[in-house]
mmCIF file of C-alpha atoms and ligand atoms in Angstrom:
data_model
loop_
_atom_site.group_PDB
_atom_site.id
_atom_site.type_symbol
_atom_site.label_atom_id
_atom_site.label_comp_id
_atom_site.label_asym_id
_atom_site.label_seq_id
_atom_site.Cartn_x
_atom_site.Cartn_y
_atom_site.Cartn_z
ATOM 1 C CA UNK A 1 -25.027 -50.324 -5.217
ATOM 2 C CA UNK A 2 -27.775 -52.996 -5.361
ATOM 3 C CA UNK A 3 -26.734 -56.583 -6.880
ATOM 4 C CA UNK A 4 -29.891 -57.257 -9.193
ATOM 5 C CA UNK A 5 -30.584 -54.519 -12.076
ATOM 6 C CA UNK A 6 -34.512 -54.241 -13.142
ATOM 7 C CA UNK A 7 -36.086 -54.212 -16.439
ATOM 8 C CA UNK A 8 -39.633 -54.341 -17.485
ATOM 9 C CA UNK A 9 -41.176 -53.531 -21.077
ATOM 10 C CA UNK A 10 -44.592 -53.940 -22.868
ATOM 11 C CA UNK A 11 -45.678 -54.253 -26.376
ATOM 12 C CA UNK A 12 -48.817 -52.394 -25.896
ATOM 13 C CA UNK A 13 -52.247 -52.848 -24.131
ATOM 14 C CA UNK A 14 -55.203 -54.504 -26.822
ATOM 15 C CA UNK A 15 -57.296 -57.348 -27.260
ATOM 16 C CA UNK A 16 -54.398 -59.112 -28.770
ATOM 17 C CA UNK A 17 -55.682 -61.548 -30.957
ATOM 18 C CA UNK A 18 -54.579 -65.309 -30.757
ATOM 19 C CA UNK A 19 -52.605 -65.364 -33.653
ATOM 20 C CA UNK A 20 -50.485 -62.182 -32.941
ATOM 21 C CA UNK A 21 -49.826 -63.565 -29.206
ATOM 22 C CA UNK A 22 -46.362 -65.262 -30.061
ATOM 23 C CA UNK A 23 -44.621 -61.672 -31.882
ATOM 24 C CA UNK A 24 -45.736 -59.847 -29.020
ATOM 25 C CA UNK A 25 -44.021 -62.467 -26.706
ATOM 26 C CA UNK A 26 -40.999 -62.633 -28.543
ATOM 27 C CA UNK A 27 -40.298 -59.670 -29.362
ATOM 28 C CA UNK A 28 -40.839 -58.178 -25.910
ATOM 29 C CA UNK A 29 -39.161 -61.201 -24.879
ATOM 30 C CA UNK A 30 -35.779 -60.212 -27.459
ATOM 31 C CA UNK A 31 -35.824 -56.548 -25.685
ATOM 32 C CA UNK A 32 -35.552 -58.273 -22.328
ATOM 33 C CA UNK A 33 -32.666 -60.848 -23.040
ATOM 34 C CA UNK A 34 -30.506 -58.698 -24.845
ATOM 35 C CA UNK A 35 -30.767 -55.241 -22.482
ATOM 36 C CA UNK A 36 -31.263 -57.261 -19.008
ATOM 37 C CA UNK A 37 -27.557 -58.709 -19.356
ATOM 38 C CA UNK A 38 -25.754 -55.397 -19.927
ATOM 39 C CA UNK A 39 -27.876 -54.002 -17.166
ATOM 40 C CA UNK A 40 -26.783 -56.207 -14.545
ATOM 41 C CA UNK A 41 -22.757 -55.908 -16.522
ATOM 42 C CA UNK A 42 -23.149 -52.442 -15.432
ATOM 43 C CA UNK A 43 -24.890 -50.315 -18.316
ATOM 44 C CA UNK A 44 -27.187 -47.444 -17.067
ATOM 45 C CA UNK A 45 -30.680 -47.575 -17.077
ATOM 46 C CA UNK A 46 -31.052 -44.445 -19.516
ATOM 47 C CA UNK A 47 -29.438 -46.944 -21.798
ATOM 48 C CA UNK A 48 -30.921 -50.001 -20.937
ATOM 49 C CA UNK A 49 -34.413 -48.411 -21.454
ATOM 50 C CA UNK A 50 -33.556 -46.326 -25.204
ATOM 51 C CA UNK A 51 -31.897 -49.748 -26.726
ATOM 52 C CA UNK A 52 -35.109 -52.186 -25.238
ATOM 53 C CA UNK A 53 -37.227 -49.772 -27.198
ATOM 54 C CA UNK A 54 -35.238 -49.502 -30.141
ATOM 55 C CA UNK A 55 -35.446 -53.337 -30.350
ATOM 56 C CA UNK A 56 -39.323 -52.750 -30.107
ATOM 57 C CA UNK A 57 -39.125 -49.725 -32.627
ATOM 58 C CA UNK A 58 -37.107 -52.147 -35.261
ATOM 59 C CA UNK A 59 -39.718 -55.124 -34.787
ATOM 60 C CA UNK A 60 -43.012 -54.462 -36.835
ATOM 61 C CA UNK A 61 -44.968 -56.337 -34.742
ATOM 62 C CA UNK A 62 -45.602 -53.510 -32.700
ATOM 63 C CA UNK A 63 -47.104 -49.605 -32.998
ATOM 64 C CA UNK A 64 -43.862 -47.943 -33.098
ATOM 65 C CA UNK A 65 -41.336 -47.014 -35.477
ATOM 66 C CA UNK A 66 -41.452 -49.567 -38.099
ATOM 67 C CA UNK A 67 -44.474 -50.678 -38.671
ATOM 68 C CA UNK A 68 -46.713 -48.372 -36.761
ATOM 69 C CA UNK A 69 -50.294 -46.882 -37.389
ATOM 70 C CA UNK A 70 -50.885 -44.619 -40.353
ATOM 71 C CA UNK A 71 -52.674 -41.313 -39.526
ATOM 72 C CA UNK A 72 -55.728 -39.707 -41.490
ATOM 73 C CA UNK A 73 -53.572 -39.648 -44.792
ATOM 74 C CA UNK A 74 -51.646 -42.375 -44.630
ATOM 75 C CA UNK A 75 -48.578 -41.388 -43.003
ATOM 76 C CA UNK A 76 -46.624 -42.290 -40.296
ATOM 77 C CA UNK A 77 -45.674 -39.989 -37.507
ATOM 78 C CA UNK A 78 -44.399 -40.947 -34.122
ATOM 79 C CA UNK A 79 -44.692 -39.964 -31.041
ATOM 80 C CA UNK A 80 -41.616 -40.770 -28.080
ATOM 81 C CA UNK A 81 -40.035 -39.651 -25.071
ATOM 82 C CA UNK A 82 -37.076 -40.786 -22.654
ATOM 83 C CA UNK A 83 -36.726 -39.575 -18.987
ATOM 84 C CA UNK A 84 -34.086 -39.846 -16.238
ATOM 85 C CA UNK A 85 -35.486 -40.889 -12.718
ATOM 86 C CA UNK A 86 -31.702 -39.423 -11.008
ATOM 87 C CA UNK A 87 -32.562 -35.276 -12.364
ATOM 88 C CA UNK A 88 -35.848 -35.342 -13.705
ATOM 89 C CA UNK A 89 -34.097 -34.568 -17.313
ATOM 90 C CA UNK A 90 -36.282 -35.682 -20.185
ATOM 91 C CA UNK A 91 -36.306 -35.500 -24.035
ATOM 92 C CA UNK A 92 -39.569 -35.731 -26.388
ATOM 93 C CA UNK A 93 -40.448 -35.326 -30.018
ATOM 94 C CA UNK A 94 -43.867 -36.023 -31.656
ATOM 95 C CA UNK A 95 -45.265 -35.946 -35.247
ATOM 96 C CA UNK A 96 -41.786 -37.173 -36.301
ATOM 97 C CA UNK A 97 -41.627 -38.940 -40.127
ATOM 98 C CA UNK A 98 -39.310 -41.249 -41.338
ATOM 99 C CA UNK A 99 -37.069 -41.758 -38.647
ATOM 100 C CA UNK A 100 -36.605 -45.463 -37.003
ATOM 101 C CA UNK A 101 -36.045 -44.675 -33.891
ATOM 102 C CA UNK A 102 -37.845 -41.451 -32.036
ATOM 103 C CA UNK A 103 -36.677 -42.163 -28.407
ATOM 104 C CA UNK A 104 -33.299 -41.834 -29.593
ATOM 105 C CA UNK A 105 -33.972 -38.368 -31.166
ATOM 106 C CA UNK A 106 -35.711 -37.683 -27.660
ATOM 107 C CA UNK A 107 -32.895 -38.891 -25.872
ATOM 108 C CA UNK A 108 -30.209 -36.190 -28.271
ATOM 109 C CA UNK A 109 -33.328 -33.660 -27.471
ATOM 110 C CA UNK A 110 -32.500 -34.058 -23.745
ATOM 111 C CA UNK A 111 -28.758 -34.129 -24.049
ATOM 112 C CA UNK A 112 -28.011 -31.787 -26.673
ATOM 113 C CA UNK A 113 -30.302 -29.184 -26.528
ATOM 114 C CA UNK A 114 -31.802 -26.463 -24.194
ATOM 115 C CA UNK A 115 -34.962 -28.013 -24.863
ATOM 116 C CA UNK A 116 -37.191 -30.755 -23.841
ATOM 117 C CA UNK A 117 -39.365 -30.979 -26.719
ATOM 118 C CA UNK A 118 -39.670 -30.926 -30.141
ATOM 119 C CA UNK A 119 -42.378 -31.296 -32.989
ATOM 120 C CA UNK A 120 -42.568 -32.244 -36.702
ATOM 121 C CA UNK A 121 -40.881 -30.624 -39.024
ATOM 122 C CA UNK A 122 -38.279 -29.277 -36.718
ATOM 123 C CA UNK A 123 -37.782 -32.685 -34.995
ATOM 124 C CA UNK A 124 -36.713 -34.366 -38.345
ATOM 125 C CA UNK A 125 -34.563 -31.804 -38.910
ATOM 126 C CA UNK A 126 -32.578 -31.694 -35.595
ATOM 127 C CA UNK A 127 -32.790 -35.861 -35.924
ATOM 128 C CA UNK A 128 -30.679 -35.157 -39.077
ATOM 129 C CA UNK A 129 -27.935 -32.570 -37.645
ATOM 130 C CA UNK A 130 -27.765 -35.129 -35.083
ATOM 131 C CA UNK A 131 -26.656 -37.961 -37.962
ATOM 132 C CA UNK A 132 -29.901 -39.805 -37.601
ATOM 133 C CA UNK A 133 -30.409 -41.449 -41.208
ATOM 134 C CA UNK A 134 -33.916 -40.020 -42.976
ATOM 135 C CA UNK A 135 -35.977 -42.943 -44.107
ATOM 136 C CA UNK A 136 -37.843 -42.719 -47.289
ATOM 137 C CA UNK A 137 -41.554 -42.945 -46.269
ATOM 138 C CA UNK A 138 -42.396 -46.566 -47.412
ATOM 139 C CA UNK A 139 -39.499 -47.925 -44.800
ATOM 140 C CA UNK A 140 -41.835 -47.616 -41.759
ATOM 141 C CA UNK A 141 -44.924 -48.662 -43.603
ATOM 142 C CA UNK A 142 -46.076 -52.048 -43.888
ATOM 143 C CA UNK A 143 -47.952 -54.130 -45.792
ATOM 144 C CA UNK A 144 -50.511 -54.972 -42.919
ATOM 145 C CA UNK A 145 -51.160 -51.096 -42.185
ATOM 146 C CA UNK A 146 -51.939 -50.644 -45.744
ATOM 147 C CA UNK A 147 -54.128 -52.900 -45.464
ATOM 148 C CA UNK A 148 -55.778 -52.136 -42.383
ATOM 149 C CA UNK A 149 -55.882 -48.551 -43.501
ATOM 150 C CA UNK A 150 -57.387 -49.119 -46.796
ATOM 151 C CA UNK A 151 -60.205 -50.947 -44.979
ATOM 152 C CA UNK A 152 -60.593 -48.389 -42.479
ATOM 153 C CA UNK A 153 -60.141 -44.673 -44.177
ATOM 154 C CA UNK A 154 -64.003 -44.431 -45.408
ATOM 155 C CA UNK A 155 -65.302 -46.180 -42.605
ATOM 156 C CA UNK A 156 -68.164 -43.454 -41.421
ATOM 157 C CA UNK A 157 -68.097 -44.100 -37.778
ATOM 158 C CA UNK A 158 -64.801 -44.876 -37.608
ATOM 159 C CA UNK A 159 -63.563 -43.114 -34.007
ATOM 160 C CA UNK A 160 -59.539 -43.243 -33.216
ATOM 161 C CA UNK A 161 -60.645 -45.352 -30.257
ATOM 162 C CA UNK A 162 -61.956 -48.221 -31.765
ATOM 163 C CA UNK A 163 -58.466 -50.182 -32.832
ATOM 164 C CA UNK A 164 -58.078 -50.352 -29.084
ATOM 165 C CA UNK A 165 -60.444 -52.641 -28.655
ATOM 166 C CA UNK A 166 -60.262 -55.205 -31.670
ATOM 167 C CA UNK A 167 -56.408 -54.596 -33.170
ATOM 168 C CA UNK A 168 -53.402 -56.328 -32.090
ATOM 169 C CA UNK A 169 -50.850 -53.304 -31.303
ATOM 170 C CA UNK A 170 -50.040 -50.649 -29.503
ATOM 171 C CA UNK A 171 -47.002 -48.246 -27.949
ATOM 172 C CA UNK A 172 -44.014 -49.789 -26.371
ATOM 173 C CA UNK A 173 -42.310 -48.882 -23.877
ATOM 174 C CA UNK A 174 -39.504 -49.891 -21.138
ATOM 175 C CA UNK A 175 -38.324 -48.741 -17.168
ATOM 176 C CA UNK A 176 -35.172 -49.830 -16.173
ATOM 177 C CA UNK A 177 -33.387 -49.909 -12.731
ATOM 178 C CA UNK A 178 -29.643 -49.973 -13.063
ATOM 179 C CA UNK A 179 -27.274 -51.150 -10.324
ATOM 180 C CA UNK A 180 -26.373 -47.633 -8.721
ATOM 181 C CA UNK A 181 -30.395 -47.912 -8.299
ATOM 182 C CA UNK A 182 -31.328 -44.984 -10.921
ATOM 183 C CA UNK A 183 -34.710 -45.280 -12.779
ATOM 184 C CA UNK A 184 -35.124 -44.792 -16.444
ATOM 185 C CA UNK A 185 -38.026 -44.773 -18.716
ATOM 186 C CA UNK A 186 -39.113 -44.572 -22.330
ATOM 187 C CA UNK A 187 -41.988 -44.978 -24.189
ATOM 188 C CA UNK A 188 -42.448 -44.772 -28.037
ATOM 189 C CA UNK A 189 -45.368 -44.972 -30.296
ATOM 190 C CA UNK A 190 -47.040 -44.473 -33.899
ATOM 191 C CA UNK A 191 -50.059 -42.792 -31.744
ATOM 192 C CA UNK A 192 -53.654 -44.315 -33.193
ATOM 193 C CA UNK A 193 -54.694 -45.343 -36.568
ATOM 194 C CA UNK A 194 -56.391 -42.734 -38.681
ATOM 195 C CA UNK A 195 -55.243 -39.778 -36.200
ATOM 196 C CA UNK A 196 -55.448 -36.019 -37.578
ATOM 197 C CA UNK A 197 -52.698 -35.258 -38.887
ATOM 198 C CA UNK A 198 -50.221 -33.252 -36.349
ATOM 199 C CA UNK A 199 -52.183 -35.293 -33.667
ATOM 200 C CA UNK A 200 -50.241 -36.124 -30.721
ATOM 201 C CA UNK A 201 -51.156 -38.719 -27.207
ATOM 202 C CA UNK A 202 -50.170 -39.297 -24.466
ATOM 203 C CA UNK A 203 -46.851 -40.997 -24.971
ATOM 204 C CA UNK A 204 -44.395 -38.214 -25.181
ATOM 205 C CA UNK A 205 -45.676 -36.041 -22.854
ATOM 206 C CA UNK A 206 -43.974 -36.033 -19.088
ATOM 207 C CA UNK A 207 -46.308 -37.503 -16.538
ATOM 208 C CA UNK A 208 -48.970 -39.026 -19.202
ATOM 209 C CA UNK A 209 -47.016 -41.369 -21.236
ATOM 210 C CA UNK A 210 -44.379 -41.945 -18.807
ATOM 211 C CA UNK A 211 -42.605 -40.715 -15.713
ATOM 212 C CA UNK A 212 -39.514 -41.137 -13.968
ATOM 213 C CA UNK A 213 -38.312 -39.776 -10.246
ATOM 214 C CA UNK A 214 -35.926 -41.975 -8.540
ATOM 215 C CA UNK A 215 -37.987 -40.689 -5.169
ATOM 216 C CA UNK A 216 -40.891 -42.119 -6.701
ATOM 217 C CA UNK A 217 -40.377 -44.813 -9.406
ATOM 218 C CA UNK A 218 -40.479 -44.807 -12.815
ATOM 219 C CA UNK A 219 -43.851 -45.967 -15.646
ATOM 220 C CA UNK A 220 -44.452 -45.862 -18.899
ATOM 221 C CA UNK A 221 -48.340 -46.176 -20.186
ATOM 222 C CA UNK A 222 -49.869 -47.297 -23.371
ATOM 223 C CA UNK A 223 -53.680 -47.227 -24.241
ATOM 224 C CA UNK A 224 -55.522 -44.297 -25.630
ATOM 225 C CA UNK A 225 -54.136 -41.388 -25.404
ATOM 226 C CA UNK A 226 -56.822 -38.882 -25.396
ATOM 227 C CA UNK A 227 -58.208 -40.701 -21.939
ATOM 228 C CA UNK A 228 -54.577 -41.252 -20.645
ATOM 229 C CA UNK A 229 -53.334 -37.715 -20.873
ATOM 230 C CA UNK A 230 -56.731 -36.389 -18.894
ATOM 231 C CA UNK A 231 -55.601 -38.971 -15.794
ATOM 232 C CA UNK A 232 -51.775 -37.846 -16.264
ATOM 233 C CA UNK A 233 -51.752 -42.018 -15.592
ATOM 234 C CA UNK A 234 -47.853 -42.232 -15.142
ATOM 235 C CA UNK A 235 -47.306 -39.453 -12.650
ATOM 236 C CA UNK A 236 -50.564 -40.877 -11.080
ATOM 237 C CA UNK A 237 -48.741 -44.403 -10.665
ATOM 238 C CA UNK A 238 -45.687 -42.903 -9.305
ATOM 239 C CA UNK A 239 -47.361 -40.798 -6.698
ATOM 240 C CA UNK A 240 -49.073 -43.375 -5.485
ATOM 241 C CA UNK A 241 -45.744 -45.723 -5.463
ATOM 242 C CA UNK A 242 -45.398 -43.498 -1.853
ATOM 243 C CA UNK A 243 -47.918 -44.620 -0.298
ATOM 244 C CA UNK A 244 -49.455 -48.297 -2.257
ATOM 245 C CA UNK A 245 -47.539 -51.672 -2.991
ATOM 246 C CA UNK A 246 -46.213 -51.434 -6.784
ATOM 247 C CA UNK A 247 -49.171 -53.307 -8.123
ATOM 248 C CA UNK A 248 -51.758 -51.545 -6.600
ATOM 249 C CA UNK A 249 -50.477 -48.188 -7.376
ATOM 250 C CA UNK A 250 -50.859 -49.577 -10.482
ATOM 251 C CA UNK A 251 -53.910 -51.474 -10.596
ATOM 252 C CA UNK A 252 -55.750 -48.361 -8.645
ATOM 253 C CA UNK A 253 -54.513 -45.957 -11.360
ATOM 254 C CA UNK A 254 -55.834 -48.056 -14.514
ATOM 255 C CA UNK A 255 -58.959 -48.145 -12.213
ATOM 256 C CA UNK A 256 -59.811 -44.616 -11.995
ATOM 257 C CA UNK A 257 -58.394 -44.100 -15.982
ATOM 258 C CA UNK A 258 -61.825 -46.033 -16.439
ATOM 259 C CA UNK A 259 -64.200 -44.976 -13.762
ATOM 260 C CA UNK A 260 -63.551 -41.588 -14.281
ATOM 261 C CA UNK A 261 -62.760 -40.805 -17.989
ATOM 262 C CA UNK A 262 -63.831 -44.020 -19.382
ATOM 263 C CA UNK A 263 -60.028 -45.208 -20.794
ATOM 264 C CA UNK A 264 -58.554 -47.854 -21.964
ATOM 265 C CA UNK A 265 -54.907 -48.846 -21.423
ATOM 266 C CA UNK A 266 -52.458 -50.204 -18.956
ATOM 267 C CA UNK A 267 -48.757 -49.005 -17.203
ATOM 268 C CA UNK A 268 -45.604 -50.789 -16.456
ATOM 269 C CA UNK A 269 -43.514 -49.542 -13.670
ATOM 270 C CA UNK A 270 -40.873 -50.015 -10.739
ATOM 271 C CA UNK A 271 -41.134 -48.298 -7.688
ATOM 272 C CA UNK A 272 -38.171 -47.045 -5.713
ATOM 273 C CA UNK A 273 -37.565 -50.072 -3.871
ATOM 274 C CA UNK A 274 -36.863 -51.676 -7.385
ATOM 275 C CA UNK A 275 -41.217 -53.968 -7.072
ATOM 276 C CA UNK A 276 -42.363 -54.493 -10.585
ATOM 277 C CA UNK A 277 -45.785 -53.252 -11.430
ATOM 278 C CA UNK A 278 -48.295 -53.454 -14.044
ATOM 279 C CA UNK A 279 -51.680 -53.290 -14.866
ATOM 280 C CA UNK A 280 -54.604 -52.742 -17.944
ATOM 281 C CA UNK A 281 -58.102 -52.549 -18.557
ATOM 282 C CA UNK A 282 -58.076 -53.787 -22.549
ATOM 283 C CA UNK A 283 -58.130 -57.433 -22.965
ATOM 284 C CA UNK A 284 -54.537 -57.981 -23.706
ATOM 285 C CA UNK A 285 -50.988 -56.470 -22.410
ATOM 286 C CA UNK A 286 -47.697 -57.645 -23.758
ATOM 287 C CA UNK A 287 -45.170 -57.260 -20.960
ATOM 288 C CA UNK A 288 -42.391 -58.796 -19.340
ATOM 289 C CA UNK A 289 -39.981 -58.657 -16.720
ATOM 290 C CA UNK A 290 -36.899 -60.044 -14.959
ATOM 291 C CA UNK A 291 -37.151 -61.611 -11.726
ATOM 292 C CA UNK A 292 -34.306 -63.034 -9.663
ATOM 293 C CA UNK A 293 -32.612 -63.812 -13.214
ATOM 294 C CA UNK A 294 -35.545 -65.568 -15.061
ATOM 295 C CA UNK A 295 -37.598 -64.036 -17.885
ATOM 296 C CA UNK A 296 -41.230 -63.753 -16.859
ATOM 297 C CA UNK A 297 -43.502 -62.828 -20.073
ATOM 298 C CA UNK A 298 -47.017 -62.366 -19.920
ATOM 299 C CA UNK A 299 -50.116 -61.235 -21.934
ATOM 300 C CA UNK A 300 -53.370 -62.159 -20.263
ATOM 301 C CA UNK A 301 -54.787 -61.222 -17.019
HETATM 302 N N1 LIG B 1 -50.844 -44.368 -26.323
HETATM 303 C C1 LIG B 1 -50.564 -44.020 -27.629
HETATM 304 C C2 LIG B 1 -51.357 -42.920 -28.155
HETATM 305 O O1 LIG B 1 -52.529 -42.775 -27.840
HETATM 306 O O2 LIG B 1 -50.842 -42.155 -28.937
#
């Protein structure tokens, strides 16, 4: 039994402009004050991590259920997945529409299925024998990714890329430590603007997005996808959790994602000894953590 739960979350890895700084803060900052107190009450961390990123799925700040990026036709579809550091038991879906909250889906994926993964079509409709509530479109869209779509949908040279270097969101994601010491992670996104349709990053998938092994640690990534998935960047960061402090497993991962496939992004983690860790190569991260009982947000180097 350890005495101090763990909880770390980020808003997503961009060059976050000024003006967007203070949403990012708070609302990474709401996931942290209301999960961190039920952690250290006694609430697991597979909990703890699914309702921090539903608050980050509800708050349209952020790429992720409401208010996420809208593919090649205008659509949302999102991408999450929940894992349990104690049996290596995880639940995914991707190219899900007009549901709030994917990593909840994931999480009914892992428990009440023989499966760990499901897709499109067939994810909304397990999300709705499970009771989940099916959004009309226009509910996860809003008026600043209409916007931002409208501007961008005839753009020539447009690559998926791009928004990860000059707009203000990205994937969210948590990793929790409860106090019988399990590790938990989840990570949730609305993938990158103007994607194919059916496309899918590296958020849902085991090891990529995130990763959980309570020999290990636990991370969840955000960034682009297509260069994250190549590195397998949160199995990376937990492997190296054996052998590296926290924040240089960390900081040595995000280093090779860009030496050696060019990528953008960053990871939050905990290692089995319950260090925090975190690093990125874009501009920006919104993250936070709690440390010896005192919220510590951050979104600059
Ligand atoms: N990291 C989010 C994505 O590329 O889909």
């Amino acid at each position: 039994m350890h005495n101090q739960a763990r909880l770390i979350v980020h808003g997503g890895a961009w060059s976050i402009p000024d003006e967007y700084v203070d949403a990012h803060l708070n609302g990474v900052g709401k996931a942290l004050s209301e999960v961190f107190p039920k952690l250290q009450k006694g609430m697991s961390a597979m909990d703890g991590v699914e309702q921090a990123v539903n608050i980050l799925e509800a708050d349209p700040t952020f790429d992720a259920g409401r208010g996420a990026f809208l593919n090649e036709i205008g659509e949302v579809e999102l991408d999450a997945i929940i894992m349990d550091g104690q049996t290596l038991a995880f639940g995914a879906v991707a190219a899900l529409q007009n549901i709030l909250h994917p990593v909840s889906v994931a999480r009914k994926v892992m428990e009440k299925t023989e499966h760990t993964f499901l897709v499109g079509a067939g994810a909304l409709s397990f999300a709705l024998k499970m009771g989940f509530e099916e959004l009309a479109p226009q509910a996860l869209l809003t008026e600043r990714e209409l916007a931002f779509f409208d501007n961008i949908k005839n753009q020539k040279d447009f690559k998926t890329h791009h928004p990860f270097e000059f707009q203000p969101r990205d994937t969210v994601g948590a990793v929790a430590m409860d106090l019988q010491g399990n590790l938990a992670v989840a990570t949730s996104t609305g993938g990158t603007a103007r994607k194919l349709r059916g496309r899918v990053g590296d958020s849902p998938i085991a090891g990529a997005g995130a990763y959980a092994d309570n020999e290990l640690g636990a991370v969840s990534a955000t960034g682009w996808g297509e260069s994250i998935m190549k590195v397998i960047l949160s199995k990376r960061v937990c492997d190296d959790f054996l052998h590296k402090e926290a924040m240089d497993a960390a900081k040595s991962s995000i280093k090779y994602l860009e030496e050696r496939v060019k990528g953008l992004g960053g990871v939050i983690g905990i290692n089995a000894k319950g260090d925090y860790a975190y690093a990125f190569n874009t501009k920006r991260m919104a993250r936070g953590y709690v440390q010896n009982g005192e919220l510590v947000l951050a979104i600059d180097h």
